[in-house]
């Protein structure tokens, strides 16, 4: 029973493209950093908007007659457009942060999709190479039996063995993607 449970736990479900893309968009460090930058831009915009409200300040001074408290509520009547311009700058920075986030998400999605399909292509290439090697080995065994029965010449056995030996390195070749990946998913 233990071995059955362990074997069932060892089987890994294949990961689909939707899962890969979802994880890339939510977990990639570049996207997390861009989201944080966008949130910082939202916070700066909120802070800039607070410039339109009156400011409250408190001071405590000690003079020879004892402590004196001062509470001020200040609202500038005119500040030369500094508050409005700061709000406009903050809104522009928020737009830039949003565009940067979208651009980063698109880039990560493209690279993740490309890497996913490279993996599928390479897995299929490995399966094909293994099937090719197995078929050549089967052919060698058939020809060896025919040569042993003196039905085929020994040159056929030599050729079949050479083709089988040629199929082995195809399986063991270093795997090179069509487009070299520019990143590794983390």
PDB file of N, CA and C in Angstrom, residues 3 20 27 40 52 57 59 65 79 88-89 102 113 124 133 139 144 146-147 162:
ATOM      1  N   UNK A   3       3.871   1.643  -1.217  1.00  0.00           N
ATOM      2  CA  UNK A   3       4.491   1.839  -2.525  1.00  0.00           C
ATOM      3  C   UNK A   3       3.494   2.390  -3.530  1.00  0.00           C
ATOM      4  N   UNK A  20       1.112  28.078 -16.703  1.00  0.00           N
ATOM      5  CA  UNK A  20       2.426  28.706 -16.845  1.00  0.00           C
ATOM      6  C   UNK A  20       2.285  30.218 -16.978  1.00  0.00           C
ATOM      7  N   UNK A  27       3.827  35.768 -10.417  1.00  0.00           N
ATOM      8  CA  UNK A  27       4.966  35.463  -9.549  1.00  0.00           C
ATOM      9  C   UNK A  27       6.308  35.978 -10.038  1.00  0.00           C
ATOM     10  N   UNK A  40       3.411  52.690  -5.721  1.00  0.00           N
ATOM     11  CA  UNK A  40       4.114  53.875  -5.222  1.00  0.00           C
ATOM     12  C   UNK A  40       3.646  55.123  -5.966  1.00  0.00           C
ATOM     13  N   UNK A  52      -4.037  70.087  -1.574  1.00  0.00           N
ATOM     14  CA  UNK A  52      -5.168  71.015  -1.713  1.00  0.00           C
ATOM     15  C   UNK A  52      -5.881  71.268  -0.381  1.00  0.00           C
ATOM     16  N   UNK A  57      -0.449  72.188  11.875  1.00  0.00           N
ATOM     17  CA  UNK A  57       0.848  72.018  12.533  1.00  0.00           C
ATOM     18  C   UNK A  57       0.729  72.444  13.992  1.00  0.00           C
ATOM     19  N   UNK A  59       3.156  73.344  17.569  1.00  0.00           N
ATOM     20  CA  UNK A  59       4.471  73.634  18.125  1.00  0.00           C
ATOM     21  C   UNK A  59       4.337  73.869  19.620  1.00  0.00           C
ATOM     22  N   UNK A  65       8.297  82.591  30.582  1.00  0.00           N
ATOM     23  CA  UNK A  65       7.050  82.543  31.323  1.00  0.00           C
ATOM     24  C   UNK A  65       6.451  81.160  31.387  1.00  0.00           C
ATOM     25  N   UNK A  79      -0.445  79.591  -4.686  1.00  0.00           N
ATOM     26  CA  UNK A  79       0.922  79.070  -4.606  1.00  0.00           C
ATOM     27  C   UNK A  79       1.567  78.955  -5.977  1.00  0.00           C
ATOM     28  N   UNK A  88      -0.541  66.928 -11.544  1.00  0.00           N
ATOM     29  CA  UNK A  88      -0.391  66.536 -12.953  1.00  0.00           C
ATOM     30  C   UNK A  88       0.832  65.650 -13.157  1.00  0.00           C
ATOM     31  N   UNK A  89       1.947  65.994 -12.522  1.00  0.00           N
ATOM     32  CA  UNK A  89       3.160  65.178 -12.625  1.00  0.00           C
ATOM     33  C   UNK A  89       2.913  63.798 -12.040  1.00  0.00           C
ATOM     34  N   UNK A 102       2.283  47.026 -17.905  1.00  0.00           N
ATOM     35  CA  UNK A 102       1.681  46.306 -19.039  1.00  0.00           C
ATOM     36  C   UNK A 102       2.748  45.798 -20.000  1.00  0.00           C
ATOM     37  N   UNK A 113       5.517  31.927 -22.877  1.00  0.00           N
ATOM     38  CA  UNK A 113       4.876  31.119 -23.914  1.00  0.00           C
ATOM     39  C   UNK A 113       5.909  30.485 -24.837  1.00  0.00           C
ATOM     40  N   UNK A 124       9.016  16.376 -27.473  1.00  0.00           N
ATOM     41  CA  UNK A 124       8.608  15.593 -28.646  1.00  0.00           C
ATOM     42  C   UNK A 124       9.830  15.109 -29.421  1.00  0.00           C
ATOM     43  N   UNK A 133      15.543   5.186 -32.213  1.00  0.00           N
ATOM     44  CA  UNK A 133      16.584   4.285 -31.716  1.00  0.00           C
ATOM     45  C   UNK A 133      16.026   2.879 -31.482  1.00  0.00           C
ATOM     46  N   UNK A 139      15.319  -3.473 -35.900  1.00  0.00           N
ATOM     47  CA  UNK A 139      15.764  -3.841 -37.236  1.00  0.00           C
ATOM     48  C   UNK A 139      17.090  -4.608 -37.186  1.00  0.00           C
ATOM     49  N   UNK A 144      20.027  -9.575 -37.730  1.00  0.00           N
ATOM     50  CA  UNK A 144      20.956 -10.543 -37.122  1.00  0.00           C
ATOM     51  C   UNK A 144      20.383 -11.959 -37.211  1.00  0.00           C
ATOM     52  N   UNK A 146      18.295 -13.002 -39.517  1.00  0.00           N
ATOM     53  CA  UNK A 146      18.345 -13.380 -40.940  1.00  0.00           C
ATOM     54  C   UNK A 146      19.764 -13.779 -41.348  1.00  0.00           C
ATOM     55  N   UNK A 147      20.769 -13.071 -40.810  1.00  0.00           N
ATOM     56  CA  UNK A 147      22.160 -13.428 -41.120  1.00  0.00           C
ATOM     57  C   UNK A 147      22.492 -14.768 -40.479  1.00  0.00           C
ATOM     58  N   UNK A 162      25.274   0.045 -38.063  1.00  0.00           N
ATOM     59  CA  UNK A 162      25.787   1.411 -38.227  1.00  0.00           C
ATOM     60  C   UNK A 162      24.652   2.425 -38.113  1.00  0.00           C
TER      61      UNK A 162
END
